mmCIF file with all atom_site columns, C-alpha atoms in Angstrom:
data_model
loop_
_atom_site.group_PDB
_atom_site.id
_atom_site.type_symbol
_atom_site.label_atom_id
_atom_site.label_alt_id
_atom_site.label_comp_id
_atom_site.label_asym_id
_atom_site.label_entity_id
_atom_site.label_seq_id
_atom_site.pdbx_PDB_ins_code
_atom_site.Cartn_x
_atom_site.Cartn_y
_atom_site.Cartn_z
_atom_site.occupancy
_atom_site.B_iso_or_equiv
_atom_site.pdbx_formal_charge
_atom_site.auth_seq_id
_atom_site.auth_comp_id
_atom_site.auth_asym_id
_atom_site.auth_atom_id
_atom_site.pdbx_PDB_model_num
ATOM 1   C CA . LYS A 1 1   ? 0.071  -0.293  -0.068  1.00 60.00 ? 1   LYS A CA 1
ATOM 2   C CA . LYS A 1 2   ? 2.914  2.096   0.690   1.00 62.00 ? 2   LYS A CA 1
ATOM 3   C CA . LYS A 1 3   ? 4.346  1.468   -2.678  1.00 63.00 ? 3   LYS A CA 1
ATOM 4   C CA . LYS A 1 4   ? 0.798  2.434   -4.204  1.00 63.00 ? 4   LYS A CA 1
ATOM 5   C CA . MET A 1 5   ? 0.919  6.008   -2.547  1.00 58.00 ? 5   MET A CA 1
ATOM 6   C CA . LYS A 1 6   ? 4.323  6.868   -2.955  1.00 62.00 ? 6   LYS A CA 1
ATOM 7   C CA . LYS A 1 7   ? 3.534  6.002   -6.900  1.00 63.00 ? 7   LYS A CA 1
ATOM 8   C CA . ILE A 1 8   ? 0.354  8.070   -6.821  1.00 57.00 ? 8   ILE A CA 1
ATOM 9   C CA . LEU A 1 9   ? 2.294  10.686  -5.288  1.00 56.00 ? 9   LEU A CA 1
ATOM 10  C CA . ALA A 1 10  ? 5.291  10.869  -7.509  1.00 57.00 ? 10  ALA A CA 1
ATOM 11  C CA . PHE A 1 11  ? 2.599  10.939  -9.988  1.00 55.00 ? 11  PHE A CA 1
ATOM 12  C CA . SER A 1 12  ? 0.747  13.719  -8.973  1.00 58.00 ? 12  SER A CA 1
ATOM 13  C CA . ILE A 1 13  ? 4.104  15.363  -8.516  1.00 60.00 ? 13  ILE A CA 1
ATOM 14  C CA . VAL A 1 14  ? 5.036  15.478  -12.416 1.00 54.00 ? 14  VAL A CA 1
ATOM 15  C CA . LEU A 1 15  ? 1.907  15.815  -13.513 1.00 51.00 ? 15  LEU A CA 1
ATOM 16  C CA . PHE A 1 16  ? 1.313  19.444  -11.323 1.00 56.00 ? 16  PHE A CA 1
ATOM 17  C CA . ALA A 1 17  ? 5.073  20.099  -12.770 1.00 56.00 ? 17  ALA A CA 1
ATOM 18  C CA . PHE A 1 18  ? 3.711  19.252  -16.615 1.00 54.00 ? 18  PHE A CA 1
ATOM 19  C CA . THR A 1 19  ? 0.558  21.289  -15.936 1.00 55.00 ? 19  THR A CA 1
ATOM 20  C CA . ALA A 1 20  ? 2.101  24.854  -14.288 1.00 55.00 ? 20  ALA A CA 1
ATOM 21  C CA . GLY A 1 21  ? 4.762  24.798  -16.978 1.00 57.00 ? 21  GLY A CA 1
ATOM 22  C CA . ALA A 1 22  ? 2.283  24.142  -19.508 1.00 67.00 ? 22  ALA A CA 1
ATOM 23  C CA . PHE A 1 23  ? 0.243  27.430  -17.996 1.00 83.00 ? 23  PHE A CA 1
ATOM 24  C CA . ALA A 1 24  ? 3.701  29.423  -17.485 1.00 89.00 ? 24  ALA A CA 1
ATOM 25  C CA . GLN A 1 25  ? 3.958  32.359  -19.971 1.00 92.00 ? 25  GLN A CA 1
ATOM 26  C CA . SER A 1 26  ? 6.692  34.847  -20.596 1.00 94.00 ? 26  SER A CA 1
ATOM 27  C CA . ALA A 1 27  ? 7.159  38.930  -22.347 1.00 95.00 ? 27  ALA A CA 1
ATOM 28  C CA . THR A 1 28  ? 9.553  41.251  -23.088 1.00 95.00 ? 28  THR A CA 1
ATOM 29  C CA . ALA A 1 29  ? 9.724  44.934  -22.467 1.00 96.00 ? 29  ALA A CA 1
ATOM 30  C CA . THR A 1 30  ? 12.947 47.224  -22.807 1.00 96.00 ? 30  THR A CA 1
ATOM 31  C CA . ALA A 1 31  ? 14.201 49.951  -20.541 1.00 97.00 ? 31  ALA A CA 1
ATOM 32  C CA . THR A 1 32  ? 14.265 53.917  -22.041 1.00 95.00 ? 32  THR A CA 1
ATOM 33  C CA . ALA A 1 33  ? 15.726 56.931  -20.648 1.00 95.00 ? 33  ALA A CA 1
ATOM 34  C CA . THR A 1 34  ? 16.134 60.197  -22.165 1.00 89.00 ? 34  THR A CA 1
ATOM 35  C CA . ILE A 1 35  ? 18.472 62.825  -20.651 1.00 90.00 ? 35  ILE A CA 1
ATOM 36  C CA . VAL A 1 36  ? 17.027 65.872  -21.762 1.00 87.00 ? 36  VAL A CA 1
ATOM 37  C CA . THR A 1 37  ? 19.177 69.256  -22.655 1.00 85.00 ? 37  THR A CA 1
ATOM 38  C CA . PRO A 1 38  ? 19.791 71.132  -19.170 1.00 92.00 ? 38  PRO A CA 1
ATOM 39  C CA . LEU A 1 39  ? 17.817 73.994  -18.556 1.00 96.00 ? 39  LEU A CA 1
ATOM 40  C CA . SER A 1 40  ? 20.386 76.990  -18.274 1.00 97.00 ? 40  SER A CA 1
ATOM 41  C CA . ILE A 1 41  ? 19.908 80.856  -18.102 1.00 97.00 ? 41  ILE A CA 1
ATOM 42  C CA . THR A 1 42  ? 22.775 83.021  -19.033 1.00 96.00 ? 42  THR A CA 1
ATOM 43  C CA . HIS A 1 43  ? 22.584 87.032  -19.067 1.00 95.00 ? 43  HIS A CA 1
ATOM 44  C CA . VAL A 1 44  ? 22.917 88.934  -22.022 1.00 94.00 ? 44  VAL A CA 1
ATOM 45  C CA . THR A 1 45  ? 26.050 91.695  -22.125 1.00 86.00 ? 45  THR A CA 1
ATOM 46  C CA . GLY A 1 46  ? 25.974 94.837  -22.917 1.00 78.00 ? 46  GLY A CA 1
ATOM 47  C CA . THR A 1 47  ? 24.930 98.220  -21.962 1.00 71.00 ? 47  THR A CA 1
ATOM 48  C CA . ASP A 1 48  ? 21.480 97.969  -21.768 1.00 80.00 ? 48  ASP A CA 1
ATOM 49  C CA . THR A 1 49  ? 20.875 94.679  -20.644 1.00 87.00 ? 49  THR A CA 1
ATOM 50  C CA . GLU A 1 50  ? 21.711 95.639  -16.959 1.00 93.00 ? 50  GLU A CA 1
ATOM 51  C CA . LEU A 1 51  ? 18.712 96.706  -14.923 1.00 96.00 ? 51  LEU A CA 1
ATOM 52  C CA . SER A 1 52  ? 19.227 100.621 -14.865 1.00 95.00 ? 52  SER A CA 1
ATOM 53  C CA . PHE A 1 53  ? 16.924 102.918 -13.332 1.00 96.00 ? 53  PHE A CA 1
ATOM 54  C CA . GLY A 1 54  ? 18.412 106.142 -15.027 1.00 95.00 ? 54  GLY A CA 1
ATOM 55  C CA . ASN A 1 55  ? 19.681 109.617 -14.010 1.00 96.00 ? 55  ASN A CA 1
ATOM 56  C CA . ILE A 1 56  ? 17.059 110.853 -10.905 1.00 95.00 ? 56  ILE A CA 1
ATOM 57  C CA . ILE A 1 57  ? 16.544 113.798 -9.240  1.00 92.00 ? 57  ILE A CA 1
ATOM 58  C CA . ALA A 1 58  ? 16.341 113.612 -5.550  1.00 88.00 ? 58  ALA A CA 1
ATOM 59  C CA . ASP A 1 59  ? 14.370 115.469 -3.445  1.00 86.00 ? 59  ASP A CA 1
ATOM 60  C CA . ALA A 1 60  ? 13.527 116.483 0.015   1.00 88.00 ? 60  ALA A CA 1
ATOM 61  C CA . ASP A 1 61  ? 10.343 113.728 0.177   1.00 91.00 ? 61  ASP A CA 1
ATOM 62  C CA . GLY A 1 62  ? 12.002 110.424 -1.715  1.00 94.00 ? 62  GLY A CA 1
ATOM 63  C CA . GLY A 1 63  ? 9.873  107.903 -3.791  1.00 96.00 ? 63  GLY A CA 1
ATOM 64  C CA . THR A 1 64  ? 10.003 105.680 -6.131  1.00 97.00 ? 64  THR A CA 1
ATOM 65  C CA . VAL A 1 65  ? 11.658 104.202 -9.376  1.00 97.00 ? 65  VAL A CA 1
ATOM 66  C CA . VAL A 1 66  ? 9.799  101.474 -11.252 1.00 98.00 ? 66  VAL A CA 1
ATOM 67  C CA . ILE A 1 67  ? 11.428 99.676  -14.487 1.00 98.00 ? 67  ILE A CA 1
ATOM 68  C CA . SER A 1 68  ? 8.696  97.503  -15.877 1.00 98.00 ? 68  SER A CA 1
ATOM 69  C CA . PRO A 1 69  ? 9.927  94.443  -17.548 1.00 98.00 ? 69  PRO A CA 1
ATOM 70  C CA . ALA A 1 70  ? 9.556  96.009  -21.278 1.00 97.00 ? 70  ALA A CA 1
ATOM 71  C CA . GLY A 1 71  ? 12.574 98.325  -19.578 1.00 96.00 ? 71  GLY A CA 1
ATOM 72  C CA . ALA A 1 72  ? 9.543  101.190 -19.262 1.00 96.00 ? 72  ALA A CA 1
ATOM 73  C CA . GLN A 1 73  ? 10.385 103.873 -16.317 1.00 96.00 ? 73  GLN A CA 1
ATOM 74  C CA . THR A 1 74  ? 7.536  105.303 -14.355 1.00 96.00 ? 74  THR A CA 1
ATOM 75  C CA . LEU A 1 75  ? 8.901  107.707 -11.156 1.00 96.00 ? 75  LEU A CA 1
ATOM 76  C CA . THR A 1 76  ? 6.622  108.514 -8.284  1.00 95.00 ? 76  THR A CA 1
ATOM 77  C CA . GLY A 1 77  ? 7.726  111.280 -6.499  1.00 92.00 ? 77  GLY A CA 1
ATOM 78  C CA . LEU A 1 78  ? 10.668 112.152 -8.179  1.00 92.00 ? 78  LEU A CA 1
ATOM 79  C CA . THR A 1 79  ? 12.379 114.232 -11.293 1.00 88.00 ? 79  THR A CA 1
ATOM 80  C CA . ALA A 1 80  ? 14.230 113.161 -14.374 1.00 87.00 ? 80  ALA A CA 1
ATOM 81  C CA . PRO A 1 81  ? 16.713 115.269 -15.172 1.00 90.00 ? 81  PRO A CA 1
ATOM 82  C CA . SER A 1 82  ? 17.183 116.432 -19.356 1.00 92.00 ? 82  SER A CA 1
ATOM 83  C CA . ILE A 1 83  ? 19.557 113.872 -19.227 1.00 94.00 ? 83  ILE A CA 1
ATOM 84  C CA . PRO A 1 84  ? 17.917 110.558 -18.930 1.00 94.00 ? 84  PRO A CA 1
ATOM 85  C CA . GLY A 1 85  ? 20.769 108.489 -18.840 1.00 94.00 ? 85  GLY A CA 1
ATOM 86  C CA . THR A 1 86  ? 20.600 104.583 -19.095 1.00 94.00 ? 86  THR A CA 1
ATOM 87  C CA . ILE A 1 87  ? 17.408 102.834 -18.031 1.00 96.00 ? 87  ILE A CA 1
ATOM 88  C CA . SER A 1 88  ? 16.984 99.843  -19.147 1.00 96.00 ? 88  SER A CA 1
ATOM 89  C CA . ALA A 1 89  ? 15.530 95.895  -17.572 1.00 97.00 ? 89  ALA A CA 1
ATOM 90  C CA . ALA A 1 90  ? 17.809 93.288  -17.038 1.00 96.00 ? 90  ALA A CA 1
ATOM 91  C CA . SER A 1 91  ? 18.017 90.407  -19.912 1.00 96.00 ? 91  SER A CA 1
ATOM 92  C CA . PHE A 1 92  ? 18.375 87.042  -19.707 1.00 97.00 ? 92  PHE A CA 1
ATOM 93  C CA . THR A 1 93  ? 18.003 84.491  -22.353 1.00 97.00 ? 93  THR A CA 1
ATOM 94  C CA . VAL A 1 94  ? 17.137 80.618  -21.438 1.00 98.00 ? 94  VAL A CA 1
ATOM 95  C CA . THR A 1 95  ? 17.921 77.439  -23.099 1.00 97.00 ? 95  THR A CA 1
ATOM 96  C CA . GLY A 1 96  ? 16.663 74.063  -22.616 1.00 96.00 ? 96  GLY A CA 1
ATOM 97  C CA . MET A 1 97  ? 14.376 71.661  -23.962 1.00 95.00 ? 97  MET A CA 1
ATOM 98  C CA . ASP A 1 98  ? 12.386 72.638  -26.825 1.00 95.00 ? 98  ASP A CA 1
ATOM 99  C CA . GLY A 1 99  ? 8.407  72.861  -25.839 1.00 95.00 ? 99  GLY A CA 1
ATOM 100 C CA . ALA A 1 100 ? 9.699  72.464  -22.093 1.00 95.00 ? 100 ALA A CA 1
ATOM 101 C CA . THR A 1 101 ? 7.918  74.711  -19.492 1.00 97.00 ? 101 THR A CA 1
ATOM 102 C CA . TYR A 1 102 ? 9.853  76.560  -16.578 1.00 98.00 ? 102 TYR A CA 1
ATOM 103 C CA . ALA A 1 103 ? 9.571  78.754  -13.671 1.00 98.00 ? 103 ALA A CA 1
ATOM 104 C CA . ILE A 1 104 ? 11.085 81.686  -12.691 1.00 98.00 ? 104 ILE A CA 1
ATOM 105 C CA . THR A 1 105 ? 12.198 82.555  -9.324  1.00 97.00 ? 105 THR A CA 1
ATOM 106 C CA . LEU A 1 106 ? 12.903 86.035  -8.440  1.00 97.00 ? 106 LEU A CA 1
ATOM 107 C CA . PRO A 1 107 ? 14.668 87.870  -5.844  1.00 96.00 ? 107 PRO A CA 1
ATOM 108 C CA . GLY A 1 108 ? 13.266 89.343  -2.853  1.00 94.00 ? 108 GLY A CA 1
ATOM 109 C CA . SER A 1 109 ? 15.112 92.589  -2.204  1.00 95.00 ? 109 SER A CA 1
ATOM 110 C CA . HIS A 1 110 ? 18.525 94.200  -2.801  1.00 94.00 ? 110 HIS A CA 1
ATOM 111 C CA . THR A 1 111 ? 20.336 96.904  -1.333  1.00 96.00 ? 111 THR A CA 1
ATOM 112 C CA . ILE A 1 112 ? 22.438 99.033  -4.327  1.00 97.00 ? 112 ILE A CA 1
ATOM 113 C CA . SER A 1 113 ? 25.216 100.979 -2.365  1.00 97.00 ? 113 SER A CA 1
ATOM 114 C CA . SER A 1 114 ? 27.450 104.485 -3.091  1.00 96.00 ? 114 SER A CA 1
ATOM 115 C CA . GLY A 1 115 ? 30.037 104.763 -0.745  1.00 93.00 ? 115 GLY A CA 1
ATOM 116 C CA . GLY A 1 116 ? 27.956 104.306 2.897   1.00 94.00 ? 116 GLY A CA 1
ATOM 117 C CA . ASN A 1 117 ? 24.518 105.082 1.120   1.00 96.00 ? 117 ASN A CA 1
ATOM 118 C CA . ASN A 1 118 ? 21.734 102.408 0.407   1.00 97.00 ? 118 ASN A CA 1
ATOM 119 C CA . MET A 1 119 ? 18.779 102.280 -1.324  1.00 97.00 ? 119 MET A CA 1
ATOM 120 C CA . THR A 1 120 ? 16.369 99.281  -1.477  1.00 97.00 ? 120 THR A CA 1
ATOM 121 C CA . VAL A 1 121 ? 15.543 97.468  -5.338  1.00 98.00 ? 121 VAL A CA 1
ATOM 122 C CA . ASP A 1 122 ? 12.679 95.102  -4.725  1.00 98.00 ? 122 ASP A CA 1
ATOM 123 C CA . ASN A 1 123 ? 9.132  94.069  -6.220  1.00 98.00 ? 123 ASN A CA 1
ATOM 124 C CA . PHE A 1 124 ? 11.043 92.182  -9.092  1.00 98.00 ? 124 PHE A CA 1
ATOM 125 C CA . SER A 1 125 ? 9.256  91.155  -11.827 1.00 98.00 ? 125 SER A CA 1
ATOM 126 C CA . SER A 1 126 ? 9.590  89.523  -15.013 1.00 98.00 ? 126 SER A CA 1
ATOM 127 C CA . ASN A 1 127 ? 8.637  88.831  -19.140 1.00 98.00 ? 127 ASN A CA 1
ATOM 128 C CA . PRO A 1 128 ? 7.317  86.310  -19.259 1.00 98.00 ? 128 PRO A CA 1
ATOM 129 C CA . SER A 1 129 ? 5.671  86.430  -15.642 1.00 97.00 ? 129 SER A CA 1
ATOM 130 C CA . GLY A 1 130 ? 6.091  83.624  -13.550 1.00 96.00 ? 130 GLY A CA 1
ATOM 131 C CA . THR A 1 131 ? 6.424  80.663  -16.089 1.00 97.00 ? 131 THR A CA 1
ATOM 132 C CA . GLY A 1 132 ? 7.982  80.651  -19.366 1.00 98.00 ? 132 GLY A CA 1
ATOM 133 C CA . THR A 1 133 ? 8.225  78.086  -22.568 1.00 97.00 ? 133 THR A CA 1
ATOM 134 C CA . LEU A 1 134 ? 11.261 77.576  -24.750 1.00 97.00 ? 134 LEU A CA 1
ATOM 135 C CA . THR A 1 135 ? 10.697 77.476  -28.221 1.00 97.00 ? 135 THR A CA 1
ATOM 136 C CA . GLY A 1 136 ? 12.849 75.973  -30.610 1.00 96.00 ? 136 GLY A CA 1
ATOM 137 C CA . GLY A 1 137 ? 15.150 75.926  -27.239 1.00 95.00 ? 137 GLY A CA 1
ATOM 138 C CA . THR A 1 138 ? 15.054 79.296  -25.806 1.00 97.00 ? 138 THR A CA 1
ATOM 139 C CA . GLN A 1 139 ? 13.327 82.105  -24.600 1.00 98.00 ? 139 GLN A CA 1
ATOM 140 C CA . ALA A 1 140 ? 14.181 85.994  -24.011 1.00 97.00 ? 140 ALA A CA 1
ATOM 141 C CA . LEU A 1 141 ? 13.777 86.477  -20.043 1.00 98.00 ? 141 LEU A CA 1
ATOM 142 C CA . SER A 1 142 ? 13.863 90.493  -19.125 1.00 97.00 ? 142 SER A CA 1
ATOM 143 C CA . VAL A 1 143 ? 13.578 91.663  -15.531 1.00 97.00 ? 143 VAL A CA 1
ATOM 144 C CA . GLY A 1 144 ? 12.456 95.065  -14.061 1.00 98.00 ? 144 GLY A CA 1
ATOM 145 C CA . ALA A 1 145 ? 12.116 96.141  -10.631 1.00 98.00 ? 145 ALA A CA 1
ATOM 146 C CA . ARG A 1 146 ? 11.099 99.179  -7.899  1.00 98.00 ? 146 ARG A CA 1
ATOM 147 C CA . LEU A 1 147 ? 14.065 101.159 -6.651  1.00 98.00 ? 147 LEU A CA 1
ATOM 148 C CA . THR A 1 148 ? 13.136 103.481 -3.396  1.00 98.00 ? 148 THR A CA 1
ATOM 149 C CA . VAL A 1 149 ? 15.214 106.740 -2.927  1.00 97.00 ? 149 VAL A CA 1
ATOM 150 C CA . GLY A 1 150 ? 15.314 108.364 -0.021  1.00 95.00 ? 150 GLY A CA 1
ATOM 151 C CA . SER A 1 151 ? 14.382 111.656 1.619   1.00 92.00 ? 151 SER A CA 1
ATOM 152 C CA . ALA A 1 152 ? 17.106 113.734 -0.024  1.00 89.00 ? 152 ALA A CA 1
ATOM 153 C CA . GLN A 1 153 ? 19.002 110.796 -0.951  1.00 95.00 ? 153 GLN A CA 1
ATOM 154 C CA . ALA A 1 154 ? 22.945 111.810 -1.402  1.00 95.00 ? 154 ALA A CA 1
ATOM 155 C CA . ALA A 1 155 ? 23.886 111.936 -4.922  1.00 95.00 ? 155 ALA A CA 1
ATOM 156 C CA . GLY A 1 156 ? 26.425 108.964 -6.458  1.00 96.00 ? 156 GLY A CA 1
ATOM 157 C CA . THR A 1 157 ? 26.333 105.679 -8.417  1.00 96.00 ? 157 THR A CA 1
ATOM 158 C CA . TYR A 1 158 ? 24.826 103.452 -6.528  1.00 97.00 ? 158 TYR A CA 1
ATOM 159 C CA . THR A 1 159 ? 25.474 99.615  -7.621  1.00 95.00 ? 159 THR A CA 1
ATOM 160 C CA . ASN A 1 160 ? 25.410 95.851  -5.746  1.00 91.00 ? 160 ASN A CA 1
ATOM 161 C CA . ALA A 1 161 ? 28.313 94.447  -7.391  1.00 86.00 ? 161 ALA A CA 1
ATOM 162 C CA . ALA A 1 162 ? 27.274 90.604  -6.084  1.00 89.00 ? 162 ALA A CA 1
ATOM 163 C CA . GLY A 1 163 ? 24.402 91.665  -8.489  1.00 91.00 ? 163 GLY A CA 1
ATOM 164 C CA . PHE A 1 164 ? 21.048 89.714  -8.090  1.00 94.00 ? 164 PHE A CA 1
ATOM 165 C CA . THR A 1 165 ? 20.191 86.113  -9.163  1.00 95.00 ? 165 THR A CA 1
ATOM 166 C CA . VAL A 1 166 ? 16.857 84.907  -10.701 1.00 97.00 ? 166 VAL A CA 1
ATOM 167 C CA . THR A 1 167 ? 16.700 81.226  -11.005 1.00 97.00 ? 167 THR A CA 1
ATOM 168 C CA . VAL A 1 168 ? 14.644 78.793  -13.643 1.00 97.00 ? 168 VAL A CA 1
ATOM 169 C CA . ASN A 1 169 ? 13.605 75.345  -13.173 1.00 96.00 ? 169 ASN A CA 1
ATOM 170 C CA . TYR A 1 170 ? 11.797 72.884  -15.352 1.00 95.00 ? 170 TYR A CA 1
ATOM 171 C CA . ASN A 1 171 ? 8.549  72.309  -14.545 1.00 92.00 ? 171 ASN A CA 1
#
């Protein structure tokens, strides 16, 4: 009886193994990865590609100067002299993967100085605003801001040697 049980058990195991093999199936898939062009931003160099608020006459009350991303100057509480000086928005070029969108991060506020005298640059704005889309793998980006001129601000050429940083990231 034990031999008969062993034979039935052995036959069942062989039958099970054969049956399991008959139902097994397989398929093959490939793995792919695409490394995209890194996103980069470069400052366009030239005399009219820096953020420049122009020549300003400071008065007893102070005021603000706004440069739009298009490079237009708006004075509030201040006077522009007959020689306006250089008035321009900062210019950048963003490059990367064609058709990709990206987010733009603008600085908070910066101090520009002349000797021991300071003014604040803030309320940065850009064109495009917030996000951009790369057409042909590139897009122009311009940045404007607001300058706050203090009451009786001292004469001088004000600047920040370290500059300000604009950051772009793929969405």
